[in-house]
Amino acid sequence: MNKQKTPLMHISKRAALPWYISWGIRAAAIILALIVCAIITTALTGLNPLAVYGTMLEGAFGTPRKLWILGQNIAILLCISLALTPAFRMRFWNIGGEGQVLAGALATAACMILLGEKIPNWLLIIIMVGASIAAGAIWGVIPAIFKAKWNTNETLFTLMMNYVATQLVAFFVIVWEVPKGSGKIGIIHQNSMAGWLPQIGSYKYLLNILIVAVICVLMYFYLNYTKHGYEISVVGESERTARYVGIKTERVIIRTMLLSGALCGVAGLLLVGGTDHTVTTTIAGGRGFTGVMVAWLAKFNPIFMIFASFLLVFLDRGAQEITTIFGLNQSFGDILTGVILFFIIGSEFFISYKLNFRKREKEVQENV
């Protein structure tokens, strides 16, 4: 009679770990990632890895200007990540953050170009805020309606909406291009600054950072301490259960995506009105997709998203700096970033799961 062989190893769900053990695993993963990156750096370039790490820190924190740029980039990425979080908590896979940001940015630019210098600046900014929120909300709610009414695939729908938004922006860039034939709009109202968000003192990006900080706090309380936040969690766990307890899932899906799109529209407003003062097809810079990673890394916790956003922006800024200082290919910085992210994401597996190895026959007999 053949004995049934047990597998050498199997994976099982781990009980919830204390917070200090979880963060200890993450810290160990980061240290291990830095060691691996040091080996790769020495092997491929012959550079001192400590000098490379020092340059990464210099790229992010070297000057007050670099610090403010770091803060601005974190704020925009965090805003988009917060916008995607309610949808992901509801298990609505909103991959359309990029398009929703572009919709908000295009609406903001349209207000600046068509109404700038024609109405008081305070009124223009109010209209810009309303237009960007409405545009982002509309771009987010379209796939939500189709999902709620006809159960379409929201992943593909929101992804395709990104391409539509990109082409819309490309069309209007040609319509509004300055000068004609340049293929770009340029800085909008560079002299009059009509539609530019106000600057607080001498700090160029402080207003953007403060707005996103307020959104972060409000989102934390919305998801954890309100009826709407509770309904989002229940729908995310099981739509059948939600219907059984009387929650109207279609309404929750549409309402949540309205919120998600609206906040992406705010990110578009901050980019056009507060930072770039122009609009291009690449103004979102891929943050709509990076925000997905931030949300998952932080386990949809708005407070943890601050640290996840900081990590990704720091790695990006550091990669750019070492590429410039050491004259390396841009791909090398991306390699180091990828290695570090691989270890950080991999550490989440060991926090949630454990590996169980098959015991030897002698050990089993002794236990018997």
PDB file of C-alpha atoms in Angstrom, residues 61-312:
ATOM      1  CA  PHE A  61      16.611  66.664   2.022  1.00  0.00           C
ATOM      2  CA  GLY A  62      19.698  68.515   0.753  1.00  0.00           C
ATOM      3  CA  THR A  63      18.217  72.023   0.536  1.00  0.00           C
ATOM      4  CA  PRO A  64      15.044  73.805   1.708  1.00  0.00           C
ATOM      5  CA  ARG A  65      13.828  73.857  -1.899  1.00  0.00           C
ATOM      6  CA  LYS A  66      14.285  70.084  -2.195  1.00  0.00           C
ATOM      7  CA  LEU A  67      12.377  69.632   1.042  1.00  0.00           C
ATOM      8  CA  TRP A  68       9.423  71.661  -0.231  1.00  0.00           C
ATOM      9  CA  ILE A  69       9.407  69.772  -3.539  1.00  0.00           C
ATOM     10  CA  LEU A  70       9.479  66.511  -1.569  1.00  0.00           C
ATOM     11  CA  GLY A  71       6.525  67.709   0.523  1.00  0.00           C
ATOM     12  CA  GLN A  72       4.570  68.792  -2.569  1.00  0.00           C
ATOM     13  CA  ASN A  73       5.137  65.459  -4.322  1.00  0.00           C
ATOM     14  CA  ILE A  74       4.106  63.554  -1.197  1.00  0.00           C
ATOM     15  CA  ALA A  75       0.963  65.696  -0.896  1.00  0.00           C
ATOM     16  CA  ILE A  76      -0.194  65.030  -4.466  1.00  0.00           C
ATOM     17  CA  LEU A  77       0.512  61.291  -4.276  1.00  0.00           C
ATOM     18  CA  LEU A  78      -1.191  61.093  -0.875  1.00  0.00           C
ATOM     19  CA  CYS A  79      -4.248  62.978  -2.171  1.00  0.00           C
ATOM     20  CA  ILE A  80      -4.689  60.507  -5.038  1.00  0.00           C
ATOM     21  CA  SER A  81      -4.095  57.532  -2.725  1.00  0.00           C
ATOM     22  CA  LEU A  82      -6.735  58.831  -0.311  1.00  0.00           C
ATOM     23  CA  ALA A  83      -9.130  59.269  -3.228  1.00  0.00           C
ATOM     24  CA  LEU A  84      -8.719  55.630  -4.293  1.00  0.00           C
ATOM     25  CA  THR A  85      -9.020  54.220  -0.765  1.00  0.00           C
ATOM     26  CA  PRO A  86     -12.836  54.276  -0.296  1.00  0.00           C
ATOM     27  CA  ALA A  87     -13.308  52.431  -3.586  1.00  0.00           C
ATOM     28  CA  PHE A  88     -10.707  49.803  -2.730  1.00  0.00           C
ATOM     29  CA  ARG A  89     -12.188  49.280   0.729  1.00  0.00           C
ATOM     30  CA  MET A  90     -15.447  48.571  -1.055  1.00  0.00           C
ATOM     31  CA  ARG A  91     -13.602  46.087  -3.339  1.00  0.00           C
ATOM     32  CA  PHE A  92     -14.329  48.341  -6.316  1.00  0.00           C
ATOM     33  CA  TRP A  93     -11.079  48.195  -8.250  1.00  0.00           C
ATOM     34  CA  ASN A  94     -10.723  51.805  -9.343  1.00  0.00           C
ATOM     35  CA  ILE A  95      -7.718  51.844 -11.679  1.00  0.00           C
ATOM     36  CA  GLY A  96      -8.906  55.128 -13.178  1.00  0.00           C
ATOM     37  CA  GLY A  97      -7.251  57.571 -10.803  1.00  0.00           C
ATOM     38  CA  GLU A  98      -5.031  58.854 -13.596  1.00  0.00           C
ATOM     39  CA  GLY A  99      -8.005  59.748 -15.781  1.00  0.00           C
ATOM     40  CA  GLN A 100      -9.952  61.300 -12.916  1.00  0.00           C
ATOM     41  CA  VAL A 101      -6.964  63.514 -12.070  1.00  0.00           C
ATOM     42  CA  LEU A 102      -6.687  64.538 -15.736  1.00  0.00           C
ATOM     43  CA  ALA A 103     -10.405  65.370 -15.806  1.00  0.00           C
ATOM     44  CA  GLY A 104     -10.008  67.644 -12.786  1.00  0.00           C
ATOM     45  CA  ALA A 105      -6.862  69.209 -14.243  1.00  0.00           C
ATOM     46  CA  LEU A 106      -8.557  69.861 -17.597  1.00  0.00           C
ATOM     47  CA  ALA A 107     -11.568  71.478 -15.911  1.00  0.00           C
ATOM     48  CA  THR A 108      -9.255  73.700 -13.857  1.00  0.00           C
ATOM     49  CA  ALA A 109      -7.260  74.760 -16.920  1.00  0.00           C
ATOM     50  CA  ALA A 110     -10.460  75.472 -18.863  1.00  0.00           C
ATOM     51  CA  CYS A 111     -11.673  77.821 -16.130  1.00  0.00           C
ATOM     52  CA  MET A 112      -8.319  79.601 -16.009  1.00  0.00           C
ATOM     53  CA  ILE A 113      -8.118  80.044 -19.790  1.00  0.00           C
ATOM     54  CA  LEU A 114     -11.748  80.956 -20.473  1.00  0.00           C
ATOM     55  CA  LEU A 115     -12.515  83.025 -17.366  1.00  0.00           C
ATOM     56  CA  GLY A 116      -9.120  84.265 -16.213  1.00  0.00           C
ATOM     57  CA  GLU A 117      -8.705  88.068 -16.115  1.00  0.00           C
ATOM     58  CA  LYS A 118     -12.447  88.422 -16.865  1.00  0.00           C
ATOM     59  CA  ILE A 119     -13.819  87.920 -13.353  1.00  0.00           C
ATOM     60  CA  PRO A 120     -12.377  88.589  -9.873  1.00  0.00           C
ATOM     61  CA  ASN A 121      -9.658  86.101  -8.931  1.00  0.00           C
ATOM     62  CA  TRP A 122     -11.443  84.902  -5.763  1.00  0.00           C
ATOM     63  CA  LEU A 123     -14.534  84.049  -7.815  1.00  0.00           C
ATOM     64  CA  LEU A 124     -12.403  82.337 -10.450  1.00  0.00           C
ATOM     65  CA  ILE A 125     -10.781  80.116  -7.825  1.00  0.00           C
ATOM     66  CA  ILE A 126     -14.195  79.159  -6.384  1.00  0.00           C
ATOM     67  CA  ILE A 127     -15.380  78.191  -9.884  1.00  0.00           C
ATOM     68  CA  MET A 128     -12.156  76.242 -10.465  1.00  0.00           C
ATOM     69  CA  VAL A 129     -12.674  74.279  -7.249  1.00  0.00           C
ATOM     70  CA  GLY A 130     -16.263  73.420  -8.159  1.00  0.00           C
ATOM     71  CA  ALA A 131     -15.393  72.529 -11.757  1.00  0.00           C
ATOM     72  CA  SER A 132     -12.451  70.274 -10.848  1.00  0.00           C
ATOM     73  CA  ILE A 133     -14.450  68.398  -8.203  1.00  0.00           C
ATOM     74  CA  ALA A 134     -17.412  67.984 -10.564  1.00  0.00           C
ATOM     75  CA  ALA A 135     -15.226  66.798 -13.464  1.00  0.00           C
ATOM     76  CA  GLY A 136     -13.397  64.245 -11.340  1.00  0.00           C
ATOM     77  CA  ALA A 137     -16.660  63.050  -9.775  1.00  0.00           C
ATOM     78  CA  ILE A 138     -18.315  62.603 -13.182  1.00  0.00           C
ATOM     79  CA  TRP A 139     -15.306  60.677 -14.488  1.00  0.00           C
ATOM     80  CA  GLY A 140     -15.462  58.406 -11.446  1.00  0.00           C
ATOM     81  CA  VAL A 141     -19.226  57.875 -11.336  1.00  0.00           C
ATOM     82  CA  ILE A 142     -19.633  56.754 -14.963  1.00  0.00           C
ATOM     83  CA  PRO A 143     -18.045  53.315 -14.390  1.00  0.00           C
ATOM     84  CA  ALA A 144     -19.793  53.123 -10.997  1.00  0.00           C
ATOM     85  CA  ILE A 145     -23.226  53.483 -12.617  1.00  0.00           C
ATOM     86  CA  PHE A 146     -22.446  50.748 -15.119  1.00  0.00           C
ATOM     87  CA  LYS A 147     -21.151  48.521 -12.316  1.00  0.00           C
ATOM     88  CA  ALA A 148     -24.185  49.123 -10.114  1.00  0.00           C
ATOM     89  CA  LYS A 149     -26.777  48.710 -12.880  1.00  0.00           C
ATOM     90  CA  TRP A 150     -25.247  46.138 -15.214  1.00  0.00           C
ATOM     91  CA  ASN A 151     -22.362  44.614 -13.205  1.00  0.00           C
ATOM     92  CA  THR A 152     -19.694  45.589 -15.734  1.00  0.00           C
ATOM     93  CA  ASN A 153     -16.010  44.974 -15.012  1.00  0.00           C
ATOM     94  CA  GLU A 154     -14.883  48.098 -13.158  1.00  0.00           C
ATOM     95  CA  THR A 155     -11.171  47.351 -13.584  1.00  0.00           C
ATOM     96  CA  LEU A 156     -11.324  47.449 -17.380  1.00  0.00           C
ATOM     97  CA  PHE A 157     -13.892  50.268 -17.435  1.00  0.00           C
ATOM     98  CA  THR A 158     -11.874  52.622 -15.212  1.00  0.00           C
ATOM     99  CA  LEU A 159      -8.660  51.703 -17.032  1.00  0.00           C
ATOM    100  CA  MET A 160     -10.161  52.570 -20.419  1.00  0.00           C
ATOM    101  CA  MET A 161     -11.448  55.866 -19.020  1.00  0.00           C
ATOM    102  CA  ASN A 162      -7.808  56.850 -18.464  1.00  0.00           C
ATOM    103  CA  TYR A 163      -7.136  56.705 -22.201  1.00  0.00           C
ATOM    104  CA  VAL A 164     -10.252  58.728 -23.002  1.00  0.00           C
ATOM    105  CA  ALA A 165      -9.181  61.423 -20.515  1.00  0.00           C
ATOM    106  CA  THR A 166      -5.662  61.491 -21.964  1.00  0.00           C
ATOM    107  CA  GLN A 167      -6.988  62.037 -25.487  1.00  0.00           C
ATOM    108  CA  LEU A 168      -9.381  64.740 -24.297  1.00  0.00           C
ATOM    109  CA  VAL A 169      -6.502  66.622 -22.699  1.00  0.00           C
ATOM    110  CA  ALA A 170      -4.396  66.146 -25.857  1.00  0.00           C
ATOM    111  CA  PHE A 171      -7.239  67.594 -27.944  1.00  0.00           C
ATOM    112  CA  PHE A 172      -7.638  70.715 -25.817  1.00  0.00           C
ATOM    113  CA  VAL A 173      -3.905  71.243 -25.568  1.00  0.00           C
ATOM    114  CA  ILE A 174      -3.920  71.647 -29.369  1.00  0.00           C
ATOM    115  CA  VAL A 175      -6.985  73.919 -29.198  1.00  0.00           C
ATOM    116  CA  TRP A 176      -5.388  76.184 -26.565  1.00  0.00           C
ATOM    117  CA  GLU A 177      -1.728  75.845 -27.603  1.00  0.00           C
ATOM    118  CA  VAL A 178       0.467  78.925 -27.241  1.00  0.00           C
ATOM    119  CA  PRO A 179       2.046  79.753 -29.608  1.00  0.00           C
ATOM    120  CA  LYS A 180       0.161  77.954 -32.367  1.00  0.00           C
ATOM    121  CA  GLY A 181       2.011  74.918 -33.601  1.00  0.00           C
ATOM    122  CA  SER A 182       3.988  74.465 -30.375  1.00  0.00           C
ATOM    123  CA  GLY A 183       1.886  71.518 -29.183  1.00  0.00           C
ATOM    124  CA  LYS A 184       1.714  72.867 -25.612  1.00  0.00           C
ATOM    125  CA  ILE A 185      -0.185  75.475 -23.632  1.00  0.00           C
ATOM    126  CA  GLY A 186       2.661  76.926 -21.602  1.00  0.00           C
ATOM    127  CA  ILE A 187       2.242  78.712 -18.290  1.00  0.00           C
ATOM    128  CA  ILE A 188      -1.315  80.033 -18.032  1.00  0.00           C
ATOM    129  CA  HIS A 189      -1.558  83.747 -17.095  1.00  0.00           C
ATOM    130  CA  GLN A 190       2.108  83.935 -16.186  1.00  0.00           C
ATOM    131  CA  ASN A 191       1.971  87.715 -15.734  1.00  0.00           C
ATOM    132  CA  SER A 192      -1.397  88.239 -14.036  1.00  0.00           C
ATOM    133  CA  MET A 193      -1.372  84.869 -12.159  1.00  0.00           C
ATOM    134  CA  ALA A 194      -5.148  84.693 -12.644  1.00  0.00           C
ATOM    135  CA  GLY A 195      -6.416  81.412 -11.237  1.00  0.00           C
ATOM    136  CA  TRP A 196      -3.201  80.607  -9.402  1.00  0.00           C
ATOM    137  CA  LEU A 197      -3.928  79.303  -5.913  1.00  0.00           C
ATOM    138  CA  PRO A 198      -2.743  81.775  -3.240  1.00  0.00           C
ATOM    139  CA  GLN A 199       0.677  81.334  -1.698  1.00  0.00           C
ATOM    140  CA  ILE A 200       1.046  81.318   2.080  1.00  0.00           C
ATOM    141  CA  GLY A 201       3.867  83.685   2.927  1.00  0.00           C
ATOM    142  CA  SER A 202       7.032  82.698   1.062  1.00  0.00           C
ATOM    143  CA  TYR A 203       6.142  79.005   1.078  1.00  0.00           C
ATOM    144  CA  LYS A 204       5.129  78.045  -2.453  1.00  0.00           C
ATOM    145  CA  TYR A 205       3.655  74.597  -1.754  1.00  0.00           C
ATOM    146  CA  LEU A 206       2.413  75.020   1.807  1.00  0.00           C
ATOM    147  CA  LEU A 207      -1.245  75.481   0.807  1.00  0.00           C
ATOM    148  CA  ASN A 208      -1.249  72.213  -1.164  1.00  0.00           C
ATOM    149  CA  ILE A 209       0.283  70.352   1.766  1.00  0.00           C
ATOM    150  CA  LEU A 210      -2.226  71.799   4.252  1.00  0.00           C
ATOM    151  CA  ILE A 211      -5.211  70.961   2.005  1.00  0.00           C
ATOM    152  CA  VAL A 212      -4.088  67.336   1.662  1.00  0.00           C
ATOM    153  CA  ALA A 213      -3.395  67.099   5.409  1.00  0.00           C
ATOM    154  CA  VAL A 214      -6.990  68.158   6.118  1.00  0.00           C
ATOM    155  CA  ILE A 215      -8.299  65.656   3.550  1.00  0.00           C
ATOM    156  CA  CYS A 216      -6.229  62.912   5.201  1.00  0.00           C
ATOM    157  CA  VAL A 217      -7.698  63.566   8.651  1.00  0.00           C
ATOM    158  CA  LEU A 218     -11.250  63.838   7.310  1.00  0.00           C
ATOM    159  CA  MET A 219     -10.858  60.632   5.308  1.00  0.00           C
ATOM    160  CA  TYR A 220      -9.621  58.770   8.397  1.00  0.00           C
ATOM    161  CA  PHE A 221     -12.714  59.769  10.373  1.00  0.00           C
ATOM    162  CA  TYR A 222     -15.033  59.213   7.401  1.00  0.00           C
ATOM    163  CA  LEU A 223     -13.894  55.626   6.899  1.00  0.00           C
ATOM    164  CA  ASN A 224     -13.701  54.665  10.561  1.00  0.00           C
ATOM    165  CA  TYR A 225     -16.340  56.664  12.412  1.00  0.00           C
ATOM    166  CA  THR A 226     -19.248  57.350  10.048  1.00  0.00           C
ATOM    167  CA  LYS A 227     -22.211  55.378   8.792  1.00  0.00           C
ATOM    168  CA  HIS A 228     -21.013  55.734   5.200  1.00  0.00           C
ATOM    169  CA  GLY A 229     -17.614  54.337   6.130  1.00  0.00           C
ATOM    170  CA  TYR A 230     -19.269  51.382   7.842  1.00  0.00           C
ATOM    171  CA  GLU A 231     -21.418  50.695   4.769  1.00  0.00           C
ATOM    172  CA  ILE A 232     -18.326  50.775   2.548  1.00  0.00           C
ATOM    173  CA  SER A 233     -16.650  48.147   4.741  1.00  0.00           C
ATOM    174  CA  VAL A 234     -19.727  45.901   4.781  1.00  0.00           C
ATOM    175  CA  VAL A 235     -20.142  46.070   1.001  1.00  0.00           C
ATOM    176  CA  GLY A 236     -16.442  45.298   0.655  1.00  0.00           C
ATOM    177  CA  GLU A 237     -16.762  42.210   2.839  1.00  0.00           C
ATOM    178  CA  SER A 238     -19.854  40.825   1.110  1.00  0.00           C
ATOM    179  CA  GLU A 239     -22.463  42.430  -1.098  1.00  0.00           C
ATOM    180  CA  ARG A 240     -24.955  39.716  -0.129  1.00  0.00           C
ATOM    181  CA  THR A 241     -24.496  40.460   3.556  1.00  0.00           C
ATOM    182  CA  ALA A 242     -24.856  44.181   2.864  1.00  0.00           C
ATOM    183  CA  ARG A 243     -28.156  43.603   1.050  1.00  0.00           C
ATOM    184  CA  TYR A 244     -29.342  41.286   3.824  1.00  0.00           C
ATOM    185  CA  VAL A 245     -28.845  43.973   6.491  1.00  0.00           C
ATOM    186  CA  GLY A 246     -30.657  46.535   4.349  1.00  0.00           C
ATOM    187  CA  ILE A 247     -27.757  48.419   2.763  1.00  0.00           C
ATOM    188  CA  LYS A 248     -28.508  49.600  -0.774  1.00  0.00           C
ATOM    189  CA  THR A 249     -25.294  48.481  -2.452  1.00  0.00           C
ATOM    190  CA  GLU A 250     -25.940  50.308  -5.736  1.00  0.00           C
ATOM    191  CA  ARG A 251     -26.273  53.598  -3.888  1.00  0.00           C
ATOM    192  CA  VAL A 252     -23.096  52.924  -1.882  1.00  0.00           C
ATOM    193  CA  ILE A 253     -21.114  52.104  -5.043  1.00  0.00           C
ATOM    194  CA  ILE A 254     -22.226  55.261  -6.838  1.00  0.00           C
ATOM    195  CA  ARG A 255     -21.767  57.485  -3.769  1.00  0.00           C
ATOM    196  CA  THR A 256     -18.314  56.118  -3.042  1.00  0.00           C
ATOM    197  CA  MET A 257     -17.079  56.571  -6.594  1.00  0.00           C
ATOM    198  CA  LEU A 258     -18.435  60.105  -6.640  1.00  0.00           C
ATOM    199  CA  LEU A 259     -16.235  60.785  -3.611  1.00  0.00           C
ATOM    200  CA  SER A 260     -13.252  58.982  -5.099  1.00  0.00           C
ATOM    201  CA  GLY A 261     -13.457  60.863  -8.382  1.00  0.00           C
ATOM    202  CA  ALA A 262     -14.047  64.198  -6.648  1.00  0.00           C
ATOM    203  CA  LEU A 263     -10.870  63.865  -4.587  1.00  0.00           C
ATOM    204  CA  CYS A 264      -8.906  62.939  -7.706  1.00  0.00           C
ATOM    205  CA  GLY A 265     -10.335  66.111  -9.211  1.00  0.00           C
ATOM    206  CA  VAL A 266      -8.945  68.046  -6.232  1.00  0.00           C
ATOM    207  CA  ALA A 267      -5.511  66.571  -7.027  1.00  0.00           C
ATOM    208  CA  GLY A 268      -5.897  67.880 -10.579  1.00  0.00           C
ATOM    209  CA  LEU A 269      -6.808  71.302  -9.189  1.00  0.00           C
ATOM    210  CA  LEU A 270      -3.697  71.356  -6.982  1.00  0.00           C
ATOM    211  CA  LEU A 271      -1.472  70.348  -9.887  1.00  0.00           C
ATOM    212  CA  VAL A 272      -2.769  72.974 -12.317  1.00  0.00           C
ATOM    213  CA  GLY A 273      -3.759  75.796  -9.971  1.00  0.00           C
ATOM    214  CA  GLY A 274      -1.106  75.310  -7.286  1.00  0.00           C
ATOM    215  CA  THR A 275       1.983  73.780  -8.897  1.00  0.00           C
ATOM    216  CA  ASP A 276       2.380  73.585 -12.669  1.00  0.00           C
ATOM    217  CA  HIS A 277      -0.054  76.312 -13.824  1.00  0.00           C
ATOM    218  CA  THR A 278      -0.517  74.445 -17.084  1.00  0.00           C
ATOM    219  CA  VAL A 279      -2.006  71.174 -18.267  1.00  0.00           C
ATOM    220  CA  THR A 280      -0.411  68.335 -20.237  1.00  0.00           C
ATOM    221  CA  THR A 281      -1.289  64.697 -20.882  1.00  0.00           C
ATOM    222  CA  THR A 282       1.448  63.683 -18.422  1.00  0.00           C
ATOM    223  CA  ILE A 283       0.622  66.089 -15.604  1.00  0.00           C
ATOM    224  CA  ALA A 284      -0.544  63.224 -13.351  1.00  0.00           C
ATOM    225  CA  GLY A 285       2.849  61.573 -13.847  1.00  0.00           C
ATOM    226  CA  GLY A 286       1.593  58.034 -13.296  1.00  0.00           C
ATOM    227  CA  ARG A 287       0.475  58.838  -9.755  1.00  0.00           C
ATOM    228  CA  GLY A 288      -2.950  57.353 -10.459  1.00  0.00           C
ATOM    229  CA  PHE A 289      -1.264  53.957 -10.641  1.00  0.00           C
ATOM    230  CA  THR A 290       1.326  54.603  -7.932  1.00  0.00           C
ATOM    231  CA  GLY A 291      -1.525  55.581  -5.613  1.00  0.00           C
ATOM    232  CA  VAL A 292      -2.846  52.025  -5.912  1.00  0.00           C
ATOM    233  CA  MET A 293       0.445  50.731  -4.496  1.00  0.00           C
ATOM    234  CA  VAL A 294       0.380  53.299  -1.682  1.00  0.00           C
ATOM    235  CA  ALA A 295      -3.165  52.327  -0.693  1.00  0.00           C
ATOM    236  CA  TRP A 296      -2.328  48.619  -0.612  1.00  0.00           C
ATOM    237  CA  LEU A 297       0.971  49.102   1.229  1.00  0.00           C
ATOM    238  CA  ALA A 298      -0.849  51.099   3.920  1.00  0.00           C
ATOM    239  CA  LYS A 299      -3.679  48.529   4.076  1.00  0.00           C
ATOM    240  CA  PHE A 300      -6.146  51.340   3.256  1.00  0.00           C
ATOM    241  CA  ASN A 301      -5.279  53.237   6.445  1.00  0.00           C
ATOM    242  CA  PRO A 302      -5.069  56.994   5.652  1.00  0.00           C
ATOM    243  CA  ILE A 303      -2.491  57.627   8.399  1.00  0.00           C
ATOM    244  CA  PHE A 304      -0.161  54.850   7.207  1.00  0.00           C
ATOM    245  CA  MET A 305      -0.502  56.247   3.691  1.00  0.00           C
ATOM    246  CA  ILE A 306       1.528  59.271   4.748  1.00  0.00           C
ATOM    247  CA  PHE A 307       4.530  57.021   5.412  1.00  0.00           C
ATOM    248  CA  ALA A 308       3.965  54.909   2.281  1.00  0.00           C
ATOM    249  CA  SER A 309       3.749  58.060   0.132  1.00  0.00           C
ATOM    250  CA  PHE A 310       6.893  59.421   1.738  1.00  0.00           C
ATOM    251  CA  LEU A 311       8.775  56.194   1.026  1.00  0.00           C
ATOM    252  CA  LEU A 312       7.860  56.068  -2.660  1.00  0.00           C
TER     253      LEU A 312
END
